[in-house]
mmCIF file of C-alpha atoms and ligand atoms in Angstrom:
data_model
loop_
_atom_site.group_PDB
_atom_site.id
_atom_site.type_symbol
_atom_site.label_atom_id
_atom_site.label_comp_id
_atom_site.label_asym_id
_atom_site.label_seq_id
_atom_site.Cartn_x
_atom_site.Cartn_y
_atom_site.Cartn_z
ATOM 1 C CA MET A 1 0.000 0.000 0.000
ATOM 2 C CA LEU A 2 1.418 3.392 -1.040
ATOM 3 C CA VAL A 3 0.506 6.296 1.230
ATOM 4 C CA LEU A 4 1.023 9.975 0.431
ATOM 5 C CA GLY A 5 1.679 11.924 3.651
ATOM 6 C CA ILE A 6 1.246 15.686 4.042
ATOM 7 C CA ASP A 7 2.218 17.864 7.030
ATOM 8 C CA SER A 8 1.776 21.625 7.467
ATOM 9 C CA SER A 9 1.349 21.769 11.242
ATOM 10 C CA CYS A 10 4.012 24.385 11.946
ATOM 11 C CA ASP A 11 6.664 25.976 9.758
ATOM 12 C CA GLU A 12 7.595 23.141 7.391
ATOM 13 C CA THR A 13 5.566 22.152 4.331
ATOM 14 C CA ALA A 14 6.192 18.436 3.971
ATOM 15 C CA ALA A 15 5.058 15.651 1.628
ATOM 16 C CA ALA A 16 6.272 12.054 1.378
ATOM 17 C CA VAL A 17 5.467 8.675 -0.120
ATOM 18 C CA VAL A 18 5.871 5.545 2.031
ATOM 19 C CA ARG A 19 5.243 1.911 1.056
ATOM 20 C CA ASP A 20 3.540 -0.397 3.578
ATOM 21 C CA GLY A 21 4.339 1.856 6.536
ATOM 22 C CA ARG A 22 8.031 0.991 6.489
ATOM 23 C CA GLU A 23 9.740 1.892 3.222
ATOM 24 C CA GLN A 24 10.289 5.582 2.561
ATOM 25 C CA LEU A 25 10.203 6.236 -1.193
ATOM 26 C CA SER A 26 10.507 10.021 -0.839
ATOM 27 C CA SER A 27 10.385 12.756 1.793
ATOM 28 C CA VAL A 28 10.296 16.418 0.805
ATOM 29 C CA VAL A 29 10.443 19.287 3.306
ATOM 30 C CA ALA A 30 10.112 22.941 2.266
ATOM 31 C CA SER A 31 11.624 24.708 5.278
ATOM 32 C CA GLN A 32 10.484 28.173 6.333
ATOM 33 C CA ALA A 33 13.319 28.682 8.861
ATOM 34 C CA GLU A 34 14.751 31.619 6.849
ATOM 35 C CA LEU A 35 11.355 33.318 6.722
ATOM 36 C CA HIS A 36 10.846 33.274 10.492
ATOM 37 C CA ARG A 37 14.474 33.774 11.584
ATOM 38 C CA ARG A 38 14.342 37.540 11.981
ATOM 39 C CA PHE A 39 11.274 37.231 14.228
ATOM 40 C CA GLY A 40 12.963 34.631 16.482
ATOM 41 C CA GLY A 41 9.949 32.308 16.204
ATOM 42 C CA VAL A 42 7.145 31.147 13.919
ATOM 43 C CA VAL A 43 4.758 33.880 12.713
ATOM 44 C CA PRO A 44 1.478 31.988 12.017
ATOM 45 C CA GLU A 45 0.208 34.257 9.216
ATOM 46 C CA LEU A 46 3.518 34.046 7.357
ATOM 47 C CA ALA A 47 3.631 30.279 7.924
ATOM 48 C CA CYS A 48 0.240 29.596 6.358
ATOM 49 C CA ARG A 49 0.890 31.874 3.376
ATOM 50 C CA ALA A 50 4.140 30.003 2.742
ATOM 51 C CA HIS A 51 2.322 26.651 3.057
ATOM 52 C CA VAL A 52 -0.147 27.782 0.372
ATOM 53 C CA GLU A 53 2.762 28.646 -1.925
ATOM 54 C CA ASN A 54 4.842 25.538 -1.165
ATOM 55 C CA TYR A 55 2.476 22.587 -0.926
ATOM 56 C CA PRO A 56 1.789 22.017 -4.668
ATOM 57 C CA TRP A 57 5.542 21.820 -5.252
ATOM 58 C CA ALA A 58 6.085 19.600 -2.188
ATOM 59 C CA VAL A 59 3.405 17.093 -3.276
ATOM 60 C CA ASP A 60 4.582 17.024 -6.915
ATOM 61 C CA GLU A 61 8.189 16.629 -5.840
ATOM 62 C CA ALA A 62 7.384 13.817 -3.369
ATOM 63 C CA LEU A 63 5.566 11.886 -6.126
ATOM 64 C CA ARG A 64 8.331 12.582 -8.656
ATOM 65 C CA ARG A 65 11.135 11.453 -6.313
ATOM 66 C CA ALA A 66 9.174 8.313 -5.434
ATOM 67 C CA GLY A 67 8.769 7.587 -9.154
ATOM 68 C CA VAL A 68 4.979 7.315 -8.870
ATOM 69 C CA THR A 69 1.926 9.297 -9.906
ATOM 70 C CA LEU A 70 -1.147 10.211 -7.909
ATOM 71 C CA ALA A 71 -2.971 7.316 -9.587
ATOM 72 C CA ASP A 72 -0.546 4.841 -7.927
ATOM 73 C CA ILE A 73 -1.292 6.153 -4.416
ATOM 74 C CA ASP A 74 -3.613 4.011 -2.240
ATOM 75 C CA GLY A 75 -4.366 6.512 0.507
ATOM 76 C CA ILE A 76 -3.760 10.095 1.634
ATOM 77 C CA ALA A 77 -2.700 10.904 5.210
ATOM 78 C CA VAL A 78 -2.540 14.437 6.561
ATOM 79 C CA THR A 79 -1.714 15.953 9.940
ATOM 80 C CA ASN A 80 -4.924 17.458 11.304
ATOM 81 C CA ARG A 81 -3.738 17.975 14.903
ATOM 82 C CA PRO A 82 -2.091 19.425 16.949
ATOM 83 C CA GLY A 83 -0.569 22.610 15.547
ATOM 84 C CA LEU A 84 -1.314 26.123 14.364
ATOM 85 C CA VAL A 85 -4.868 25.781 13.094
ATOM 86 C CA SER A 86 -4.368 28.182 10.186
ATOM 87 C CA ALA A 87 -1.281 26.230 9.112
ATOM 88 C CA LEU A 88 -2.960 22.827 9.545
ATOM 89 C CA LEU A 89 -5.870 24.017 7.401
ATOM 90 C CA VAL A 90 -3.641 24.406 4.352
ATOM 91 C CA GLY A 91 -2.422 20.790 4.388
ATOM 92 C CA VAL A 92 -5.840 19.437 5.320
ATOM 93 C CA SER A 93 -7.541 21.381 2.510
ATOM 94 C CA ALA A 94 -4.915 20.169 0.053
ATOM 95 C CA ALA A 95 -5.377 16.545 1.169
ATOM 96 C CA LYS A 96 -9.168 16.827 0.936
ATOM 97 C CA ALA A 97 -8.916 18.277 -2.575
ATOM 98 C CA LEU A 98 -6.639 15.412 -3.657
ATOM 99 C CA ALA A 99 -8.964 12.841 -2.057
ATOM 100 C CA LEU A 100 -12.011 14.401 -3.704
ATOM 101 C CA ALA A 101 -10.367 14.583 -7.129
ATOM 102 C CA THR A 102 -8.973 11.029 -7.047
ATOM 103 C CA GLY A 103 -11.502 9.175 -4.888
ATOM 104 C CA LYS A 104 -8.629 7.865 -2.698
ATOM 105 C CA PRO A 105 -9.266 7.235 1.016
ATOM 106 C CA LEU A 106 -8.286 10.037 3.407
ATOM 107 C CA VAL A 107 -7.138 9.848 7.049
ATOM 108 C CA GLY A 108 -6.189 12.542 9.555
ATOM 109 C CA VAL A 109 -3.095 11.964 11.671
ATOM 110 C CA ASP A 110 -2.004 13.196 15.095
ATOM 111 C CA HIS A 111 1.390 14.860 14.666
ATOM 112 C CA ILE A 112 2.658 13.652 18.065
ATOM 113 C CA VAL A 113 1.734 10.043 17.313
ATOM 114 C CA ALA A 114 3.402 10.469 13.913
ATOM 115 C CA HIS A 115 6.658 11.517 15.632
ATOM 116 C CA ILE A 116 6.518 8.164 17.460
ATOM 117 C CA HIS A 117 5.822 6.302 14.198
ATOM 118 C CA ALA A 118 8.953 7.801 12.565
ATOM 119 C CA SER A 119 10.819 4.962 14.319
ATOM 120 C CA CYS A 120 9.015 2.438 12.055
ATOM 121 C CA LEU A 121 11.191 3.694 9.174
ATOM 122 C CA LEU A 122 14.420 2.569 10.873
ATOM 123 C CA PRO A 123 16.159 -0.305 9.017
ATOM 124 C CA GLY A 124 15.377 -2.716 11.885
ATOM 125 C CA GLY A 125 11.707 -1.689 11.939
ATOM 126 C CA GLY A 126 9.657 -0.029 14.664
ATOM 127 C CA PRO A 127 9.204 -1.030 18.292
ATOM 128 C CA GLU A 128 7.708 -4.219 19.565
ATOM 129 C CA TYR A 129 4.850 -3.480 21.907
ATOM 130 C CA PRO A 130 4.580 -2.488 24.681
ATOM 131 C CA ALA A 131 7.217 0.257 24.593
ATOM 132 C CA VAL A 132 7.849 3.647 26.163
ATOM 133 C CA ALA A 133 8.040 6.706 23.875
ATOM 134 C CA LEU A 134 9.469 10.129 24.634
ATOM 135 C CA VAL A 135 8.278 12.845 22.240
ATOM 136 C CA VAL A 136 10.313 16.033 22.566
ATOM 137 C CA SER A 137 9.544 18.852 20.167
ATOM 138 C CA GLY A 138 9.037 22.604 20.049
ATOM 139 C CA GLY A 139 5.536 22.285 21.477
ATOM 140 C CA HIS A 140 5.524 18.991 23.409
ATOM 141 C CA THR A 141 7.479 16.984 25.940
ATOM 142 C CA SER A 142 5.540 13.830 26.747
ATOM 143 C CA LEU A 143 6.111 10.252 27.813
ATOM 144 C CA TYR A 144 3.771 7.522 26.570
ATOM 145 C CA LEU A 145 3.253 3.854 27.149
ATOM 146 C CA LEU A 146 2.678 2.407 23.665
ATOM 147 C CA ARG A 147 0.322 -0.566 23.883
ATOM 148 C CA SER A 148 0.011 -0.960 20.106
ATOM 149 C CA PRO A 149 0.671 1.370 17.123
ATOM 150 C CA LEU A 150 -2.600 3.237 17.706
ATOM 151 C CA GLU A 151 -3.078 2.823 21.486
ATOM 152 C CA ASN A 152 -1.118 5.074 23.845
ATOM 153 C CA ASP A 153 -1.378 5.954 27.519
ATOM 154 C CA LEU A 154 0.061 9.304 28.561
ATOM 155 C CA LEU A 155 2.518 8.707 31.414
ATOM 156 C CA GLY A 156 3.735 12.268 31.918
ATOM 157 C CA ALA A 157 4.106 15.622 30.185
ATOM 158 C CA THR A 158 5.594 19.035 30.708
ATOM 159 C CA LEU A 159 3.663 21.253 33.076
ATOM 160 C CA ASP A 160 4.940 24.402 31.356
ATOM 161 C CA ASP A 161 7.521 24.899 28.570
ATOM 162 C CA ALA A 162 8.428 22.127 26.134
ATOM 163 C CA ALA A 163 12.095 21.111 25.900
ATOM 164 C CA GLY A 164 12.395 22.548 22.364
ATOM 165 C CA GLU A 165 10.766 25.793 23.461
ATOM 166 C CA THR A 166 13.396 26.034 26.214
ATOM 167 C CA PHE A 167 16.210 25.602 23.686
ATOM 168 C CA ASP A 168 14.600 28.224 21.434
ATOM 169 C CA LYS A 169 14.020 30.757 24.245
ATOM 170 C CA VAL A 170 17.492 30.370 25.747
ATOM 171 C CA ALA A 171 18.996 30.760 22.258
ATOM 172 C CA GLN A 172 17.118 34.067 21.988
ATOM 173 C CA ILE A 173 18.587 35.181 25.339
ATOM 174 C CA LEU A 174 22.053 34.239 24.064
ATOM 175 C CA ARG A 175 21.347 35.897 20.677
ATOM 176 C CA LEU A 176 21.960 32.649 18.805
ATOM 177 C CA PRO A 177 20.113 32.088 15.494
ATOM 178 C CA TYR A 178 16.608 30.558 15.284
ATOM 179 C CA PRO A 179 15.791 27.689 15.580
ATOM 180 C CA GLY A 180 17.620 27.605 18.876
ATOM 181 C CA GLY A 181 18.053 23.850 19.365
ATOM 182 C CA PRO A 182 20.533 23.258 16.522
ATOM 183 C CA SER A 183 22.404 26.497 17.390
ATOM 184 C CA ILE A 184 22.821 25.458 21.024
ATOM 185 C CA ASP A 185 23.810 21.908 20.042
ATOM 186 C CA LYS A 186 26.515 23.324 17.745
ATOM 187 C CA ALA A 187 27.853 25.892 20.237
ATOM 188 C CA ALA A 188 27.887 23.281 23.022
ATOM 189 C CA ARG A 189 30.489 21.220 21.155
ATOM 190 C CA GLU A 190 33.161 23.710 22.250
ATOM 191 C CA GLY A 191 31.794 24.034 25.792
ATOM 192 C CA ASP A 192 32.280 22.447 29.208
ATOM 193 C CA PRO A 193 28.978 21.583 30.954
ATOM 194 C CA SER A 194 30.639 21.500 34.400
ATOM 195 C CA LYS A 195 31.448 25.235 34.053
ATOM 196 C CA PHE A 196 27.730 26.059 33.911
ATOM 197 C CA PRO A 197 25.727 23.684 36.125
ATOM 198 C CA LEU A 198 21.951 24.174 36.048
ATOM 199 C CA PRO A 199 19.280 22.768 38.391
ATOM 200 C CA ARG A 200 17.436 19.594 37.302
ATOM 201 C CA THR A 201 13.899 20.656 38.176
ATOM 202 C CA GLN A 202 11.629 17.798 39.263
ATOM 203 C CA PRO A 203 7.917 18.580 39.703
ATOM 204 C CA ARG A 204 6.734 16.981 42.945
ATOM 205 C CA ALA A 205 4.631 13.828 42.627
ATOM 206 C CA LYS A 206 1.096 14.335 43.904
ATOM 207 C CA GLY A 207 -0.328 11.779 46.316
ATOM 208 C CA ALA A 208 0.774 8.366 47.451
ATOM 209 C CA ASP A 209 0.427 6.700 44.020
ATOM 210 C CA GLY A 210 3.175 8.959 42.679
ATOM 211 C CA GLU A 211 0.919 10.689 40.129
ATOM 212 C CA GLY A 212 2.852 13.371 38.298
ATOM 213 C CA ALA A 213 6.245 11.746 39.007
ATOM 214 C CA LEU A 214 6.847 11.486 35.253
ATOM 215 C CA ASP A 215 5.936 15.118 34.520
ATOM 216 C CA PHE A 216 8.494 17.719 33.467
ATOM 217 C CA SER A 217 9.044 21.403 34.186
ATOM 218 C CA PHE A 218 11.446 23.496 32.119
ATOM 219 C CA SER A 219 10.151 27.030 32.603
ATOM 220 C CA GLY A 220 12.725 27.834 35.329
ATOM 221 C CA MET A 221 15.626 27.195 32.922
ATOM 222 C CA LYS A 222 15.324 30.517 31.063
ATOM 223 C CA THR A 223 15.553 32.572 34.248
ATOM 224 C CA ALA A 224 18.306 30.355 35.645
ATOM 225 C CA VAL A 225 20.338 30.929 32.463
ATOM 226 C CA LEU A 226 19.610 34.665 32.474
ATOM 227 C CA TYR A 227 20.760 35.165 36.097
ATOM 228 C CA ARG A 228 23.748 32.863 35.952
ATOM 229 C CA ALA A 229 25.007 34.069 32.591
ATOM 230 C CA PHE A 230 24.275 37.796 32.906
ATOM 231 C CA GLY A 231 24.307 38.394 36.700
ATOM 232 C CA GLN A 232 21.752 38.067 39.506
ATOM 233 C CA ASP A 233 20.058 41.411 38.757
ATOM 234 C CA ALA A 234 19.831 40.787 34.981
ATOM 235 C CA ARG A 235 16.587 41.586 33.147
ATOM 236 C CA PRO A 236 15.630 40.245 29.697
ATOM 237 C CA GLU A 237 16.799 43.639 28.275
ATOM 238 C CA THR A 238 20.250 43.059 29.813
ATOM 239 C CA ALA A 239 20.720 40.057 27.536
ATOM 240 C CA ARG A 240 19.839 42.193 24.506
ATOM 241 C CA THR A 241 22.464 44.808 25.238
ATOM 242 C CA SER A 242 25.356 43.073 27.000
ATOM 243 C CA ASP A 243 27.468 39.971 26.555
ATOM 244 C CA PRO A 244 27.265 37.027 28.961
ATOM 245 C CA LEU A 245 29.800 36.874 31.803
ATOM 246 C CA VAL A 246 30.645 33.248 30.906
ATOM 247 C CA PRO A 247 31.544 31.707 27.527
ATOM 248 C CA VAL A 248 28.394 31.035 25.466
ATOM 249 C CA ALA A 249 29.701 27.550 24.651
ATOM 250 C CA ASP A 250 29.754 26.632 28.364
ATOM 251 C CA VAL A 251 26.209 27.972 28.851
ATOM 252 C CA CYS A 252 25.009 25.874 25.904
ATOM 253 C CA ALA A 253 26.806 22.758 27.122
ATOM 254 C CA GLY A 254 25.371 23.245 30.630
ATOM 255 C CA LEU A 255 21.815 23.743 29.345
ATOM 256 C CA GLN A 256 21.997 20.778 27.003
ATOM 257 C CA ALA A 257 23.372 18.514 29.738
ATOM 258 C CA ALA A 258 20.642 19.575 32.195
ATOM 259 C CA ILE A 259 17.792 19.027 29.706
ATOM 260 C CA ALA A 260 19.183 15.719 28.431
ATOM 261 C CA ASP A 261 19.726 14.535 32.002
ATOM 262 C CA VAL A 262 16.104 15.158 33.034
ATOM 263 C CA LEU A 263 14.720 13.613 29.823
ATOM 264 C CA VAL A 264 16.806 10.450 30.184
ATOM 265 C CA GLN A 265 16.151 10.112 33.894
ATOM 266 C CA LYS A 266 12.351 10.372 33.473
ATOM 267 C CA THR A 267 12.369 8.002 30.502
ATOM 268 C CA MET A 268 14.236 5.412 32.542
ATOM 269 C CA ALA A 269 11.783 5.948 35.419
ATOM 270 C CA ALA A 270 8.958 5.253 32.927
ATOM 271 C CA VAL A 271 10.745 2.068 31.831
ATOM 272 C CA ARG A 272 11.034 0.930 35.471
ATOM 273 C CA LYS A 273 7.392 1.733 36.127
ATOM 274 C CA THR A 274 6.036 -0.120 33.093
ATOM 275 C CA GLY A 275 8.595 -2.943 32.844
ATOM 276 C CA VAL A 276 8.998 -2.477 29.061
ATOM 277 C CA ARG A 277 12.273 -3.282 27.262
ATOM 278 C CA GLN A 278 11.976 -0.835 24.326
ATOM 279 C CA VAL A 279 12.294 2.933 24.167
ATOM 280 C CA VAL A 280 11.346 5.163 21.221
ATOM 281 C CA LEU A 281 12.544 8.743 20.859
ATOM 282 C CA GLY A 282 10.892 11.253 18.522
ATOM 283 C CA GLY A 283 10.470 14.978 17.804
ATOM 284 C CA GLY A 284 12.925 17.725 16.828
ATOM 285 C CA VAL A 285 14.790 17.724 20.156
ATOM 286 C CA ALA A 286 15.622 14.058 19.533
ATOM 287 C CA CYS A 287 18.214 15.485 17.069
ATOM 288 C CA ASN A 288 20.170 16.763 20.056
ATOM 289 C CA SER A 289 23.563 15.077 20.132
ATOM 290 C CA GLU A 290 23.846 14.976 23.936
ATOM 291 C CA LEU A 291 20.336 13.536 24.349
ATOM 292 C CA ARG A 292 20.990 10.867 21.698
ATOM 293 C CA LYS A 293 24.276 9.919 23.384
ATOM 294 C CA ARG A 294 22.902 9.796 26.924
ATOM 295 C CA MET A 295 19.717 7.909 25.949
ATOM 296 C CA THR A 296 21.753 5.345 23.985
ATOM 297 C CA GLU A 297 24.141 4.863 26.930
ATOM 298 C CA ALA A 298 21.323 4.587 29.493
ATOM 299 C CA GLY A 299 19.538 2.021 27.307
ATOM 300 C CA ALA A 300 22.698 -0.032 26.748
ATOM 301 C CA ALA A 301 23.431 -0.074 30.482
ATOM 302 C CA ARG A 302 19.990 -1.611 31.096
ATOM 303 C CA GLY A 303 19.902 -3.925 28.058
ATOM 304 C CA LEU A 304 17.055 -1.969 26.424
ATOM 305 C CA ARG A 305 16.389 -1.567 22.698
ATOM 306 C CA VAL A 306 16.504 2.190 22.089
ATOM 307 C CA LEU A 307 15.103 3.428 18.760
ATOM 308 C CA ILE A 308 16.266 6.890 17.717
ATOM 309 C CA PRO A 309 15.454 7.856 14.118
ATOM 310 C CA PRO A 310 18.009 9.814 12.059
ATOM 311 C CA PRO A 311 17.696 13.618 12.477
ATOM 312 C CA ALA A 312 15.685 14.125 9.243
ATOM 313 C CA LEU A 313 12.993 11.820 10.650
ATOM 314 C CA CYS A 314 13.043 13.495 14.103
ATOM 315 C CA THR A 315 12.252 17.012 12.877
ATOM 316 C CA ASP A 316 8.947 17.643 11.122
ATOM 317 C CA ASN A 317 8.480 15.529 8.012
ATOM 318 C CA ALA A 318 5.639 13.826 6.177
ATOM 319 C CA ALA A 319 7.128 10.318 5.976
ATOM 320 C CA MET A 320 6.139 9.808 9.622
ATOM 321 C CA VAL A 321 2.643 11.067 8.751
ATOM 322 C CA ALA A 322 2.392 8.525 5.929
ATOM 323 C CA VAL A 323 3.384 5.736 8.366
ATOM 324 C CA SER A 324 0.751 6.844 10.877
ATOM 325 C CA GLY A 325 -1.812 7.055 8.076
ATOM 326 C CA TRP A 326 -0.876 3.551 6.918
ATOM 327 C CA PHE A 327 -1.623 2.167 10.406
ATOM 328 C CA ARG A 328 -5.049 3.842 10.364
ATOM 329 C CA LEU A 329 -5.843 2.842 6.773
ATOM 330 C CA SER A 330 -4.733 -0.756 7.415
ATOM 331 C CA ALA A 331 -7.081 -0.848 10.406
ATOM 332 C CA GLY A 332 -9.903 0.097 8.014
ATOM 333 C CA GLU A 333 -10.222 3.639 9.385
ATOM 334 C CA ARG A 334 -11.249 6.529 7.119
ATOM 335 C CA ASP A 335 -12.078 10.203 7.562
ATOM 336 C CA GLY A 336 -14.634 12.157 5.595
ATOM 337 C CA LEU A 337 -14.271 15.436 3.756
ATOM 338 C CA ASP A 338 -15.780 17.068 6.862
ATOM 339 C CA MET A 339 -12.611 16.283 8.871
ATOM 340 C CA ASP A 340 -11.645 19.124 11.233
ATOM 341 C CA CYS A 341 -8.326 20.611 12.365
ATOM 342 C CA HIS A 342 -7.523 20.837 16.077
ATOM 343 C CA PRO A 343 -4.890 22.811 17.981
ATOM 344 C CA ARG A 344 -4.575 20.044 20.613
ATOM 345 C CA PRO A 345 -3.418 16.414 20.381
ATOM 346 C CA VAL A 346 -5.907 13.542 20.499
ATOM 347 C CA ARG A 347 -6.695 12.920 24.129
ATOM 348 C CA ALA A 348 -4.382 10.121 25.149
ATOM 349 C CA ALA A 349 -5.910 7.388 27.285
ATOM 350 C CA ALA A 350 -6.164 8.260 30.976
ATOM 351 C CA ARG A 351 -2.878 8.831 32.726
ATOM 352 C CA ARG A 352 -1.400 5.816 34.424
HETATM 353 O O1 LIG B 1 9.415 18.269 15.930
HETATM 354 P P1 LIG B 1 9.830 19.625 15.469
HETATM 355 O O2 LIG B 1 10.590 19.727 14.167
HETATM 356 O O3 LIG B 1 8.611 20.593 15.383
HETATM 357 C C1 LIG B 1 7.577 20.546 16.332
HETATM 358 O O4 LIG B 1 6.702 19.660 16.190
HETATM 359 O O5 LIG B 1 7.669 21.364 17.284
HETATM 360 O O6 LIG B 1 10.726 20.236 16.659
HETATM 361 C C2 LIG B 1 11.260 21.518 16.574
HETATM 362 C C3 LIG B 1 12.068 21.765 17.826
HETATM 363 C C4 LIG B 1 12.583 23.206 17.933
HETATM 364 O O7 LIG B 1 12.299 23.690 19.219
HETATM 365 C C5 LIG B 1 14.087 23.049 17.710
HETATM 366 O O8 LIG B 1 14.857 24.039 18.371
HETATM 367 C C6 LIG B 1 14.324 21.666 18.288
HETATM 368 O O9 LIG B 1 13.222 20.909 17.859
HETATM 369 N N1 LIG B 1 15.575 21.064 17.805
HETATM 370 C C7 LIG B 1 16.625 20.778 18.612
HETATM 371 C C8 LIG B 1 17.661 20.293 17.783
HETATM 372 N N2 LIG B 1 17.195 20.281 16.491
HETATM 373 C C9 LIG B 1 15.913 20.756 16.528
HETATM 374 N N3 LIG B 1 16.761 20.904 19.942
HETATM 375 C C10 LIG B 1 17.946 20.545 20.474
HETATM 376 N N4 LIG B 1 18.991 20.106 19.740
HETATM 377 C C11 LIG B 1 18.901 19.955 18.403
HETATM 378 N N5 LIG B 1 19.929 19.505 17.698
HETATM 379 ZN ZN1 LIG B 2 6.860 18.030 15.195
#
């Protein structure tokens, strides 16, 4: 079964063709990073205008690189949640138009679940179930127990900022280019994390059953970086007009180590709690070199199978959307042309 995937949930217009949920025939991403750079973040109106301009090319190019035509496609999968609604609407409208014109089945896909399904494109295949997944992106930091490809329980999530948002906001403080994650990762290579230690914030578990023990909190990191790098009486304006008192590389290395440490520690706590032997990592922050290294080491030390897709499959792409769509289509699921877009993810099963 050939599935055409489309994603326009944030600032990348993506299209891809995947065979049988595991073989990527093409993956095209029209990045808008340049467009949003001078604003230091995604400007929704600019993003959706760029999606309108880019998606016909992205779809054509994905089909061309896969060596197929629209007539060869068996189903169309599109991200319809979560994301910027105006941006989602462009991809969803495009997918509906293609479905209407060709009569091919259409399915909506949850972008967060798709980040998990990116691991199915690894040469050794996706996880065996059950597994624990950590999705770390610009908008989400969540731990799931995967019972099957389409059944997840939410184990924990950030109570405030997402990990990627923290990288992006600290990069702004340090006047490093947008998107912040890759800039910090690069600068950190020359840095020493021990020169800039940061607190590992742990939200307190509520009640005797430990509820909330797998939640995250990153919002204190920005202020911690501001005070430690620019002085205890620093204000956000201080960072705009003066240079940090410590080398930027050390700040980046310290931040990266602190975030990676918390993410790995909570993931391993989720593994202990659920007794699973497989861990899946997904989302843009999963490109982070320190996180990849620490998660791989922690998994090896415990004899776990750790699945970390290559960077191009961690950041936003439509191949993961095609995989997710394939799971839904194979299960006989379909959406109608009245399918909606939603800013929030599908409600995961009750927290455990
Ligand atoms: O999954 P993604 O491409 O888009 C969302 O769904 O949000 O994730 C984007 C996020 C951004 O916050 C970006 O700074 C972060 O992923 N990111 C990284 C790295 N590459 C991308 N964060 C840390 N280290 C990286 N190497
Ligand atoms: Zn994403």
